[in-house]
Structure formats: structure tokens, C-alpha cells
């Protein structure tokens, strides 16, 4: 790299630095890889390729971390007796193996990395992981079809920089394999360890007293301006409570007005955390288009907005839920539909009993007979946070609660949450899940068609 610094122009060298390229990882690069990282001029590429040849000839030592060369990658897979059948009968036949076999392939190719990590010789760099991913799709071109979405790189299922976002964790089978290896290491072998927490964040005593005085105000129309102002002033205290991972009940002990004015303070807190998010949203349009996704189900749902929301959810979760009872009749179908969407919306006519005995995670409750319209409430950590006759307002507030109260989105709602993060709040540009991106594309096209029709 020192030689390249002297021979390359500053812009090209900085491109290598930005991608954390080392002499070790550079020798796995090819001309197409240089173009991928933004080095497109012919002269810099010729200089770098010449340097790569020199590195390969002089610096290749046994035991170093390196991906299998293209010509040897297939041979490494065949050496594994159990995987040999997959190579001969699927990969060599231009077929794409199932997810289990793709993960097995990564485990085989990563055995040398595991040994190196456990021998305390270092972790594979992100460039090492990326190069292995690109070599896999070069040796087996049919695996390009595994890419996460149509705009993602061919190798994205195996390694994808920041999951296609500007920053954040990477994704793909390779990255997750390395992460799982690191998790299994004893503490003394880990590259990164959490520092011991020695000091708490300092919050001025006056601010703590301000929060205490604010909590004594009655949430009525006369005090709304003062409460709004006070909640804004106490925002640093709110952030501290989130960093300390306090529960919803603990946060509300300090800032009880987060539940005042039927969600208004939650809404304000969300926009303080996300000032770039537009306060106008197209939730109604999204749910309306959702009615078209799976027209054969949820016909008994009375509220059309709820029906649209549930059809989007069901489209993401293609596997149905079977009734545990053997009874025949139309009630079986409704029960299966109710169970399918229970992570999002549940119906009850006894709210207290529901909260005390049936709480399984954050969700929306409709106080009505099954699939009928009623008042909608948000239940979070067994706390009722709001009540509204509008499902659209409730769903909007529901997503905001996860950030305002620091709750983790339940597994069954993560794909659904991605849809609204992409289409409504635009805190994501895409998802790492193909089915989410596909549905977002369909909904975007439907909305765009509607806009064009109105303009014409």
C-alpha cells in the first residue's frame, strides 16, 4: 500500500483507503472489483493491477487469511464428502441450492477463517468477505439470482455492504457466519469487547427537578402549551432513560405526560428523534392499495383500513395458521385469520382481562367483537398508551412507540415494520428481505399510477 500511495493519484488512493483495503485483501481484487469501488480511470487501474500481481508473487505465505482462488473454490467444496452431492447434482447442473445448502457452502469455505480466528491471528476483513462473495457468484453464475432485490449487487445474498444503506451493519450469509463465529469465542479472544460502565451520563439537577414539576401538572387544555414546552426541555432526560434501557413503566414514572393528550406527546418525541421525517404521510393510500394484495381473505373485517393493513401483513407471512380444533364450519377460517395477524391486531370486549392475561408483546387492540369496528388502543409493556376511533392514527402512533419507548420490534412484525419505514417514514431505503422490497415496489407503482391519473 505504501508503494501505491506514491504511484497513485490522491483520489484513487483514497478510494482504496475508504474501503479499508490492505495488501492482504488487495491481492484478491480483479479489474471489475476496482470499478465496483469507484476506481474507473484506466491508468490507476493498471498501476493497481500490476501491484496486485507483485503481491501475489512475493507475499503469499502459508496460513494467511485468504479466500479460495476461483479455480480452487469448487475443489474445496468437493473435498467435503457431504456437500459433494450438492456440487455435482445442483451447482454443476446450473441449479440454485436451497438456503440450508447455501449456508453449508459458506461454512465449508470459511473453515480456514475459523481456524485463523480461533488461533488469535485476526478476523477476516469486510473486503475479504466481499471478495469471497464475488468469487462464489463468478464460479457459479446461477447464484446471481439469489440477490436480495433487483437493485442489489449480484453477490448481495452472500455479502452486502451496509445492507444497501448508507451506514449500519452489513448483511449476507458470509457476514452472519463471521458474526456467529465471533459470538462463540471466549471473551479473551474477541476483537471487540464492551467497556465496563464506570460513569453515568450527567443530567443537571435542575432538569430532573423540571421533570418532577412537570409530572404534577394536570393534562388539560389549559396546561397543554406548558406541558409541550416542558417535554421538549426534558428531552435529554428522555434520551438518558432510553440509553439506560428503562422499561415503559419506568420511563412513564419520570415522564408520565408521554401518554397525555392521546399520543400527541409520543408524536412530538418521535419527531424530535427524527427531525428529517416528514410530518405528512400517505398511510391511508398505502392501506387502500393493500386491499388489492390478497382480495380473498379478511372479508369479514368491517373497517376497510384494517382490512388493507391485514392483507399487507398476510402477504408478507405466506404460511397460514391452522386451527388447533378439528371443528368444521366457517368459524375455522376466521379463527385462522385472527391467529395469523394476532401479533399486530387483536379483538377483545374485556380490555382489562386482555391486558392482564393475554399480553404477548406490543400490539393494537380493537374493543369490539372479532373483525368488527371499535375503539383502537395501543398496548405496550402491559400499558395502554392511547385510544382512538381511527385505525390509521393508531397504526402510525404504534410504529412511533417503538423508538420513543426503546422497544424492540417483535420478530413477527419486523418485515411489516420495514414496509412502513420505507414507504411512510423513509428511515430506510430498502429492506434486506426480498418479499418486503417486492411488496413496497407494488405499492409504490399503484400509488404512482393513482397520482398520474389524478394529474391527467
Short mmCIF file of C-alpha atoms in Angstrom, two decimals:
data_model
loop_
_atom_site.label_atom_id
_atom_site.label_comp_id
_atom_site.label_asym_id
_atom_site.label_seq_id
_atom_site.Cartn_x
_atom_site.Cartn_y
_atom_site.Cartn_z
CA UNK A 1 0.00 0.00 0.00
CA UNK A 2 2.93 2.35 0.67
CA UNK A 3 4.08 1.88 -2.93
CA UNK A 4 0.60 2.59 -4.24
CA UNK A 5 0.42 5.80 -2.19
CA UNK A 6 3.46 7.08 -4.10
CA UNK A 7 2.31 5.93 -7.55
CA UNK A 8 -1.43 6.62 -7.49
CA UNK A 9 -3.28 9.90 -7.69
CA UNK A 10 -4.79 11.03 -4.39
CA UNK A 11 -8.42 10.32 -5.37
CA UNK A 12 -7.76 6.69 -6.37
CA UNK A 13 -5.69 6.02 -3.26
CA UNK A 14 -8.42 7.48 -1.04
CA UNK A 15 -10.94 5.09 -2.67
CA UNK A 16 -8.79 2.17 -1.50
CA UNK A 17 -8.46 3.67 1.98
CA UNK A 18 -12.22 4.26 2.22
CA UNK A 19 -12.82 0.55 1.58
CA UNK A 20 -10.14 -0.41 4.13
CA UNK A 21 -8.10 -2.25 1.53
CA UNK A 22 -4.86 -3.81 2.77
CA UNK A 23 -2.02 -5.61 0.97
CA UNK A 24 -3.61 -8.84 2.16
CA UNK A 25 -7.08 -8.14 0.78
CA UNK A 26 -5.79 -6.31 -2.32
CA UNK A 27 -4.35 -9.49 -3.83
CA UNK A 28 -7.90 -10.88 -4.15
CA UNK A 29 -9.03 -7.93 -6.30
CA UNK A 30 -9.61 -8.06 -10.03
CA UNK A 31 -10.23 -5.27 -12.54
CA UNK A 32 -14.03 -5.47 -12.14
CA UNK A 33 -13.67 -5.10 -8.36
CA UNK A 34 -11.71 -1.86 -8.77
CA UNK A 35 -14.52 -0.44 -10.90
CA UNK A 36 -17.03 -1.50 -8.24
CA UNK A 37 -15.33 0.60 -5.57
CA UNK A 38 -15.18 3.66 -7.85
CA UNK A 39 -11.73 3.45 -9.48
CA UNK A 40 -12.75 3.74 -13.13
CA UNK A 41 -9.83 5.56 -14.77
CA UNK A 42 -7.63 3.24 -16.85
CA UNK A 43 -4.20 4.38 -15.62
CA UNK A 44 -4.85 3.94 -11.86
CA UNK A 45 -6.36 0.50 -12.53
CA UNK A 46 -3.26 -0.59 -14.49
CA UNK A 47 -0.99 0.56 -11.65
CA UNK A 48 -3.06 -1.26 -9.03
CA UNK A 49 -3.34 -4.48 -11.08
CA UNK A 50 0.44 -4.51 -11.57
CA UNK A 51 0.85 -4.11 -7.81
CA UNK A 52 -1.59 -6.98 -7.21
CA UNK A 53 0.46 -9.30 -9.41
CA UNK A 54 3.57 -8.36 -7.47
CA UNK A 55 1.85 -9.02 -4.14
CA UNK A 56 0.60 -12.40 -5.31
CA UNK A 57 4.08 -13.38 -6.43
CA UNK A 58 6.01 -12.21 -3.38
CA UNK A 59 3.73 -12.03 -0.33
CA UNK A 60 1.68 -15.23 -0.35
CA UNK A 61 2.58 -17.14 2.80
CA UNK A 62 1.02 -20.31 4.22
CA UNK A 63 -1.52 -19.73 6.94
CA UNK A 64 -2.58 -16.23 5.87
CA UNK A 65 -6.31 -15.45 5.66
CA UNK A 66 -7.35 -15.64 2.04
CA UNK A 67 -10.39 -16.68 0.04
CA UNK A 68 -10.04 -19.74 -2.13
CA UNK A 69 -8.99 -18.70 -5.66
CA UNK A 70 -11.71 -19.14 -8.27
CA UNK A 71 -10.01 -22.15 -9.77
CA UNK A 72 -9.85 -23.88 -6.35
CA UNK A 73 -13.17 -22.85 -4.84
CA UNK A 74 -15.10 -25.72 -6.43
CA UNK A 75 -12.38 -28.18 -5.40
CA UNK A 76 -12.68 -27.07 -1.76
CA UNK A 77 -16.40 -27.83 -1.83
CA UNK A 78 -15.90 -31.25 -3.41
CA UNK A 79 -13.44 -32.22 -0.67
CA UNK A 80 -16.37 -32.17 1.76
CA UNK A 81 -17.97 -35.59 1.40
CA UNK A 82 -21.44 -34.49 2.48
CA UNK A 83 -21.51 -31.45 0.19
CA UNK A 84 -20.07 -33.20 -2.87
CA UNK A 85 -23.56 -34.38 -3.86
CA UNK A 86 -24.80 -30.74 -3.92
CA UNK A 87 -21.91 -29.70 -6.18
CA UNK A 88 -22.45 -32.49 -8.70
CA UNK A 89 -26.26 -32.54 -8.72
CA UNK A 90 -27.13 -28.89 -8.23
CA UNK A 91 -24.31 -26.39 -8.66
CA UNK A 92 -22.78 -28.14 -11.69
CA UNK A 93 -26.27 -28.52 -13.17
CA UNK A 94 -26.83 -24.75 -13.05
CA UNK A 95 -29.33 -25.09 -10.19
CA UNK A 96 -29.62 -22.90 -7.10
CA UNK A 97 -29.37 -24.91 -3.83
CA UNK A 98 -31.83 -24.27 -1.02
CA UNK A 99 -30.95 -21.92 1.84
CA UNK A 100 -29.73 -24.74 4.08
CA UNK A 101 -27.22 -25.90 1.47
CA UNK A 102 -26.11 -22.34 0.73
CA UNK A 103 -25.30 -21.88 4.42
CA UNK A 104 -23.44 -25.22 4.41
CA UNK A 105 -21.38 -24.00 1.46
CA UNK A 106 -20.34 -20.89 3.41
CA UNK A 107 -19.38 -22.98 6.45
CA UNK A 108 -17.11 -25.15 4.28
CA UNK A 109 -15.43 -22.20 2.57
CA UNK A 110 -14.96 -20.47 5.91
CA UNK A 111 -13.23 -23.29 7.78
CA UNK A 112 -9.83 -21.69 7.21
CA UNK A 113 -11.14 -18.38 8.60
CA UNK A 114 -12.47 -20.09 11.70
CA UNK A 115 -9.08 -21.67 12.42
CA UNK A 116 -7.36 -18.33 11.95
CA UNK A 117 -9.80 -16.57 14.28
CA UNK A 118 -9.53 -19.23 16.99
CA UNK A 119 -5.73 -19.16 16.68
CA UNK A 120 -5.93 -15.42 17.51
CA UNK A 121 -4.42 -14.42 14.18
CA UNK A 122 -7.14 -11.93 13.32
CA UNK A 123 -10.62 -11.54 11.91
CA UNK A 124 -11.33 -11.59 8.16
CA UNK A 125 -11.80 -8.05 6.88
CA UNK A 126 -15.01 -6.89 5.22
CA UNK A 127 -13.07 -6.80 1.95
CA UNK A 128 -12.10 -10.46 2.42
CA UNK A 129 -15.76 -11.31 2.90
CA UNK A 130 -16.84 -9.26 -0.10
CA UNK A 131 -14.22 -10.84 -2.36
CA UNK A 132 -15.29 -14.35 -1.37
CA UNK A 133 -18.91 -13.44 -2.15
CA UNK A 134 -17.96 -12.15 -5.60
CA UNK A 135 -15.87 -15.26 -6.33
CA UNK A 136 -18.77 -17.52 -5.41
CA UNK A 137 -21.10 -15.92 -7.97
CA UNK A 138 -18.33 -15.97 -10.58
CA UNK A 139 -17.74 -19.69 -10.16
CA UNK A 140 -21.50 -20.42 -10.02
CA UNK A 141 -23.20 -17.64 -12.08
CA UNK A 142 -26.70 -19.01 -11.40
CA UNK A 143 -26.30 -17.81 -7.79
CA UNK A 144 -26.71 -14.24 -9.02
CA UNK A 145 -30.43 -14.95 -8.86
CA UNK A 146 -30.20 -15.07 -5.03
CA UNK A 147 -29.62 -11.31 -4.81
CA UNK A 148 -31.84 -9.56 -2.28
CA UNK A 149 -33.66 -7.35 -4.79
CA UNK A 150 -33.35 -6.26 -8.41
CA UNK A 151 -31.23 -3.23 -7.49
CA UNK A 152 -28.86 -5.12 -5.21
CA UNK A 153 -25.42 -6.44 -6.31
CA UNK A 154 -25.24 -9.99 -7.64
CA UNK A 155 -23.42 -11.16 -4.52
CA UNK A 156 -25.73 -9.42 -2.00
CA UNK A 157 -27.15 -12.67 -0.57
CA UNK A 158 -23.61 -13.63 0.46
CA UNK A 159 -22.22 -10.21 1.43
CA UNK A 160 -23.80 -6.77 1.07
CA UNK A 161 -22.15 -3.56 2.26
CA UNK A 162 -24.36 -1.94 4.94
CA UNK A 163 -27.34 -3.95 3.63
CA UNK A 164 -27.57 -1.45 0.77
CA UNK A 165 -27.86 1.55 3.12
CA UNK A 166 -25.51 4.47 3.71
CA UNK A 167 -24.30 3.04 7.02
CA UNK A 168 -25.04 0.31 9.55
CA UNK A 169 -24.38 -3.43 9.72
CA UNK A 170 -23.51 -5.43 6.66
CA UNK A 171 -25.61 -8.46 5.72
CA UNK A 172 -25.42 -11.78 3.90
CA UNK A 173 -24.58 -15.41 4.67
CA UNK A 174 -20.85 -14.69 4.93
CA UNK A 175 -21.14 -11.71 7.25
CA UNK A 176 -23.55 -13.56 9.55
CA UNK A 177 -21.24 -16.59 9.60
CA UNK A 178 -18.32 -14.44 10.76
CA UNK A 179 -20.51 -12.79 13.37
CA UNK A 180 -21.70 -16.16 14.69
CA UNK A 181 -18.09 -17.36 14.93
CA UNK A 182 -17.17 -14.24 16.90
CA UNK A 183 -20.11 -14.78 19.27
CA UNK A 184 -18.84 -18.26 20.15
CA UNK A 185 -15.36 -17.02 21.07
CA UNK A 186 -14.34 -16.79 24.72
CA UNK A 187 -14.14 -13.20 25.96
CA UNK A 188 -10.34 -13.06 25.88
CA UNK A 189 -10.23 -13.93 22.13
CA UNK A 190 -12.78 -11.38 20.97
CA UNK A 191 -11.56 -8.50 18.88
CA UNK A 192 -14.12 -6.12 20.34
CA UNK A 193 -15.37 -6.13 23.92
CA UNK A 194 -17.79 -3.89 25.72
CA UNK A 195 -16.04 -1.49 28.11
CA UNK A 196 -17.13 -1.58 31.74
CA UNK A 197 -19.64 1.14 32.51
CA UNK A 198 -17.89 3.30 35.08
CA UNK A 199 -19.78 6.57 34.87
CA UNK A 200 -23.37 7.57 34.27
CA UNK A 201 -24.39 10.33 31.91
CA UNK A 202 -24.69 13.57 33.80
CA UNK A 203 -28.11 15.22 33.82
CA UNK A 204 -28.35 18.62 35.56
CA UNK A 205 -30.30 18.59 38.81
CA UNK A 206 -32.44 21.47 37.52
CA UNK A 207 -33.61 19.32 34.60
CA UNK A 208 -34.54 16.44 36.92
CA UNK A 209 -36.49 18.91 39.05
CA UNK A 210 -38.15 20.30 35.90
CA UNK A 211 -39.37 16.80 35.03
CA UNK A 212 -40.68 16.31 38.58
CA UNK A 213 -42.58 19.61 38.49
CA UNK A 214 -43.92 18.83 35.01
CA UNK A 215 -45.31 15.48 36.15
CA UNK A 216 -47.50 17.28 38.71
CA UNK A 217 -49.34 19.30 36.04
CA UNK A 218 -52.80 18.08 35.10
CA UNK A 219 -53.06 17.18 31.40
CA UNK A 220 -55.89 19.52 30.41
CA UNK A 221 -56.42 22.15 27.73
CA UNK A 222 -55.07 24.92 29.96
CA UNK A 223 -51.71 23.22 30.51
CA UNK A 224 -51.06 21.79 27.04
CA UNK A 225 -48.66 24.56 25.97
CA UNK A 226 -46.66 24.30 29.21
CA UNK A 227 -46.53 20.50 29.02
CA UNK A 228 -45.39 20.56 25.38
CA UNK A 229 -42.65 23.04 26.25
CA UNK A 230 -41.61 21.05 29.32
CA UNK A 231 -41.43 17.75 27.40
CA UNK A 232 -39.15 19.40 24.85
CA UNK A 233 -36.89 20.74 27.60
CA UNK A 234 -36.77 17.30 29.25
CA UNK A 235 -35.75 15.54 26.03
CA UNK A 236 -32.13 14.95 27.25
CA UNK A 237 -33.59 13.12 30.26
CA UNK A 238 -35.80 11.06 27.95
CA UNK A 239 -32.73 10.09 25.89
CA UNK A 240 -30.86 9.06 29.04
CA UNK A 241 -33.71 6.77 30.10
CA UNK A 242 -33.59 5.11 26.66
CA UNK A 243 -29.80 4.64 26.85
CA UNK A 244 -30.26 3.02 30.24
CA UNK A 245 -32.85 0.70 28.66
CA UNK A 246 -35.58 1.57 31.13
CA UNK A 247 -38.92 -0.16 30.72
CA UNK A 248 -42.04 1.64 29.52
CA UNK A 249 -43.36 1.80 33.08
CA UNK A 250 -40.07 3.22 34.38
CA UNK A 251 -39.98 5.88 31.64
CA UNK A 252 -43.57 6.86 32.44
CA UNK A 253 -42.75 7.22 36.14
CA UNK A 254 -40.34 10.02 35.19
CA UNK A 255 -42.20 11.41 32.16
CA UNK A 256 -45.87 10.46 32.64
CA UNK A 257 -47.06 13.03 30.10
CA UNK A 258 -45.77 10.89 27.24
CA UNK A 259 -49.21 9.28 27.38
CA UNK A 260 -51.07 12.59 27.75
CA UNK A 261 -53.30 14.10 25.08
CA UNK A 262 -53.88 10.71 23.50
CA UNK A 263 -50.49 10.21 21.86
CA UNK A 264 -49.64 13.84 21.00
CA UNK A 265 -46.52 13.81 23.19
CA UNK A 266 -45.38 10.48 21.72
CA UNK A 267 -45.75 12.01 18.28
CA UNK A 268 -43.72 15.08 19.29
CA UNK A 269 -40.98 12.92 20.84
CA UNK A 270 -40.70 10.83 17.67
CA UNK A 271 -40.12 13.92 15.51
CA UNK A 272 -37.53 15.22 17.99
CA UNK A 273 -35.70 11.95 17.45
CA UNK A 274 -36.22 12.04 13.67
CA UNK A 275 -36.28 15.68 12.53
CA UNK A 276 -35.74 14.61 8.91
CA UNK A 277 -39.02 12.65 8.77
CA UNK A 278 -41.93 14.41 7.07
CA UNK A 279 -44.96 15.09 9.27
CA UNK A 280 -47.25 14.35 6.33
CA UNK A 281 -47.78 10.69 5.49
CA UNK A 282 -49.69 8.62 2.95
CA UNK A 283 -50.84 5.91 5.39
CA UNK A 284 -54.41 5.95 4.05
CA UNK A 285 -53.22 5.49 0.47
CA UNK A 286 -50.89 2.62 1.44
CA UNK A 287 -53.61 0.74 3.32
CA UNK A 288 -56.06 1.37 0.49
CA UNK A 289 -53.69 -0.23 -2.02
CA UNK A 290 -53.19 -3.09 0.44
CA UNK A 291 -56.79 -4.16 -0.22
CA UNK A 292 -55.67 -5.33 -3.67
CA UNK A 293 -52.86 -7.61 -2.46
CA UNK A 294 -54.88 -10.57 -1.19
CA UNK A 295 -58.56 -9.96 -2.01
CA UNK A 296 -59.66 -13.45 -0.93
CA UNK A 297 -59.02 -13.03 2.80
CA UNK A 298 -60.29 -10.93 5.72
CA UNK A 299 -63.62 -10.34 4.01
CA UNK A 300 -65.33 -10.24 7.42
CA UNK A 301 -63.22 -7.31 8.68
CA UNK A 302 -65.53 -4.32 8.92
CA UNK A 303 -63.02 -1.43 8.88
CA UNK A 304 -61.59 -1.17 5.35
CA UNK A 305 -58.37 0.42 6.63
CA UNK A 306 -57.84 -2.51 8.99
CA UNK A 307 -58.63 -4.90 6.16
CA UNK A 308 -55.99 -3.28 3.93
CA UNK A 309 -53.41 -3.39 6.73
CA UNK A 310 -54.08 -7.06 7.43
CA UNK A 311 -53.82 -8.03 3.78
CA UNK A 312 -50.38 -6.42 3.55
CA UNK A 313 -49.37 -8.32 6.69
CA UNK A 314 -50.74 -11.60 5.36
CA UNK A 315 -48.91 -11.12 2.05
CA UNK A 316 -45.62 -10.92 3.98
CA UNK A 317 -46.44 -14.04 6.00
CA UNK A 318 -47.45 -16.51 3.33
CA UNK A 319 -47.70 -19.51 5.62
CA UNK A 320 -51.19 -19.69 7.08
CA UNK A 321 -52.09 -20.58 10.64
CA UNK A 322 -54.02 -23.80 11.11
CA UNK A 323 -56.75 -24.04 13.68
CA UNK A 324 -55.96 -26.38 16.56
CA UNK A 325 -59.57 -27.53 16.70
CA UNK A 326 -60.98 -30.10 14.37
CA UNK A 327 -64.31 -28.37 14.04
CA UNK A 328 -65.70 -27.80 10.60
CA UNK A 329 -67.52 -24.69 9.53
CA UNK A 330 -66.82 -21.09 8.53
CA UNK A 331 -65.60 -20.12 12.02
CA UNK A 332 -62.43 -22.10 11.36
CA UNK A 333 -61.37 -19.72 8.59
CA UNK A 334 -61.96 -16.65 10.76
CA UNK A 335 -60.02 -18.21 13.62
CA UNK A 336 -57.07 -18.92 11.33
CA UNK A 337 -57.12 -15.32 10.08
CA UNK A 338 -57.34 -13.97 13.64
CA UNK A 339 -54.36 -16.08 14.74
CA UNK A 340 -52.34 -15.06 11.68
CA UNK A 341 -52.49 -11.33 12.50
CA UNK A 342 -52.51 -11.61 16.29
CA UNK A 343 -49.04 -10.06 16.53
CA UNK A 344 -50.45 -6.84 15.01
CA UNK A 345 -54.17 -6.53 15.90
CA UNK A 346 -56.32 -8.38 18.42
CA UNK A 347 -60.02 -8.04 19.27
CA UNK A 348 -61.47 -8.06 22.77
CA UNK A 349 -64.56 -6.92 24.65
CA UNK A 350 -62.79 -7.01 28.03
CA UNK A 351 -59.70 -4.81 27.84
CA UNK A 352 -58.55 -5.32 31.44
CA UNK A 353 -58.72 -9.11 31.17
CA UNK A 354 -56.92 -8.94 27.82
CA UNK A 355 -54.04 -6.83 29.20
CA UNK A 356 -53.68 -8.90 32.38
CA UNK A 357 -53.94 -12.36 30.83
CA UNK A 358 -53.30 -12.29 27.08
CA UNK A 359 -50.41 -9.85 26.63
CA UNK A 360 -47.64 -11.37 24.49
CA UNK A 361 -45.93 -8.25 23.18
CA UNK A 362 -46.72 -4.77 21.81
CA UNK A 363 -49.86 -4.78 19.64
CA UNK A 364 -53.03 -2.91 18.77
CA UNK A 365 -56.33 -3.89 20.39
CA UNK A 366 -59.78 -3.24 18.97
CA UNK A 367 -62.51 -3.16 21.59
CA UNK A 368 -65.20 -4.99 19.63
CA UNK A 369 -66.32 -8.47 18.61
CA UNK A 370 -63.87 -10.18 16.26
CA UNK A 371 -63.33 -8.24 12.99
CA UNK A 372 -65.86 -5.54 13.95
CA UNK A 373 -65.05 -1.82 14.22
CA UNK A 374 -64.44 -0.20 17.59
CA UNK A 375 -62.00 1.90 19.58
CA UNK A 376 -58.35 1.12 18.87
CA UNK A 377 -55.79 1.05 21.66
CA UNK A 378 -52.02 0.56 21.75
CA UNK A 379 -50.80 -1.92 24.35
CA UNK A 380 -47.10 -1.62 25.18
CA UNK A 381 -45.48 -3.49 28.07
CA UNK A 382 -48.97 -4.02 29.51
CA UNK A 383 -49.55 -0.25 29.45
CA UNK A 384 -52.44 1.25 27.44
CA UNK A 385 -50.84 4.20 25.64
CA UNK A 386 -53.66 5.68 23.56
CA UNK A 387 -57.24 5.32 22.40
CA UNK A 388 -58.63 6.38 19.04
CA UNK A 389 -61.51 5.69 16.70
CA UNK A 390 -59.06 5.97 13.77
CA UNK A 391 -57.04 2.88 12.89
CA UNK A 392 -54.73 4.95 10.66
CA UNK A 393 -53.77 7.28 13.54
CA UNK A 394 -53.33 4.29 15.85
CA UNK A 395 -51.07 2.36 13.45
CA UNK A 396 -48.98 5.48 12.83
CA UNK A 397 -48.53 6.03 16.57
CA UNK A 398 -47.88 2.31 17.15
CA UNK A 399 -44.74 2.35 14.97
CA UNK A 400 -43.51 5.53 16.64
CA UNK A 401 -43.83 3.98 20.11
CA UNK A 402 -41.00 1.52 19.43
CA UNK A 403 -38.49 4.33 19.12
CA UNK A 404 -39.98 6.62 21.75
CA UNK A 405 -40.01 3.85 24.39
CA UNK A 406 -36.96 1.98 23.14
CA UNK A 407 -38.83 -1.26 22.47
CA UNK A 408 -37.56 -3.87 20.05
CA UNK A 409 -39.95 -4.59 17.18
CA UNK A 410 -41.20 -8.20 17.68
CA UNK A 411 -39.89 -10.73 15.16
CA UNK A 412 -43.34 -11.28 13.65
CA UNK A 413 -43.68 -7.54 12.97
CA UNK A 414 -40.19 -6.76 11.68
CA UNK A 415 -40.96 -7.28 7.98
CA UNK A 416 -44.19 -5.32 8.34
CA UNK A 417 -42.35 -2.52 10.14
CA UNK A 418 -39.84 -2.37 7.25
CA UNK A 419 -42.68 -1.68 4.79
CA UNK A 420 -43.78 1.46 6.67
CA UNK A 421 -40.19 2.56 7.39
CA UNK A 422 -39.57 2.51 3.63
CA UNK A 423 -42.87 3.88 2.31
CA UNK A 424 -44.07 6.21 5.08
CA UNK A 425 -41.25 7.41 7.31
CA UNK A 426 -38.42 6.87 4.79
CA UNK A 427 -36.00 5.97 7.58
CA UNK A 428 -34.99 3.04 5.33
CA UNK A 429 -34.41 2.97 1.58
CA UNK A 430 -34.89 -0.78 1.27
CA UNK A 431 -35.08 -3.98 3.30
CA UNK A 432 -32.73 -6.95 3.49
CA UNK A 433 -35.79 -9.13 2.84
CA UNK A 434 -36.79 -9.64 -0.78
CA UNK A 435 -40.51 -10.10 -0.09
CA UNK A 436 -40.63 -6.70 1.66
CA UNK A 437 -38.95 -4.94 -1.26
CA UNK A 438 -41.31 -6.67 -3.71
CA UNK A 439 -44.41 -5.51 -1.85
CA UNK A 440 -43.03 -1.98 -1.48
CA UNK A 441 -42.45 -1.85 -5.23
CA UNK A 442 -46.03 -2.98 -5.96
CA UNK A 443 -47.49 -0.38 -3.57
CA UNK A 444 -45.26 2.40 -4.94
CA UNK A 445 -46.32 1.63 -8.51
CA UNK A 446 -50.01 1.61 -7.53
CA UNK A 447 -49.70 4.99 -5.77
CA UNK A 448 -47.77 6.49 -8.69
CA UNK A 449 -50.42 5.29 -11.12
CA UNK A 450 -53.10 6.95 -8.97
CA UNK A 451 -51.17 10.24 -8.89
CA UNK A 452 -50.71 10.22 -12.66
CA UNK A 453 -54.42 9.53 -13.15
CA UNK A 454 -55.35 12.49 -10.94
CA UNK A 455 -52.95 14.81 -12.79
CA UNK A 456 -54.20 13.84 -16.25
#
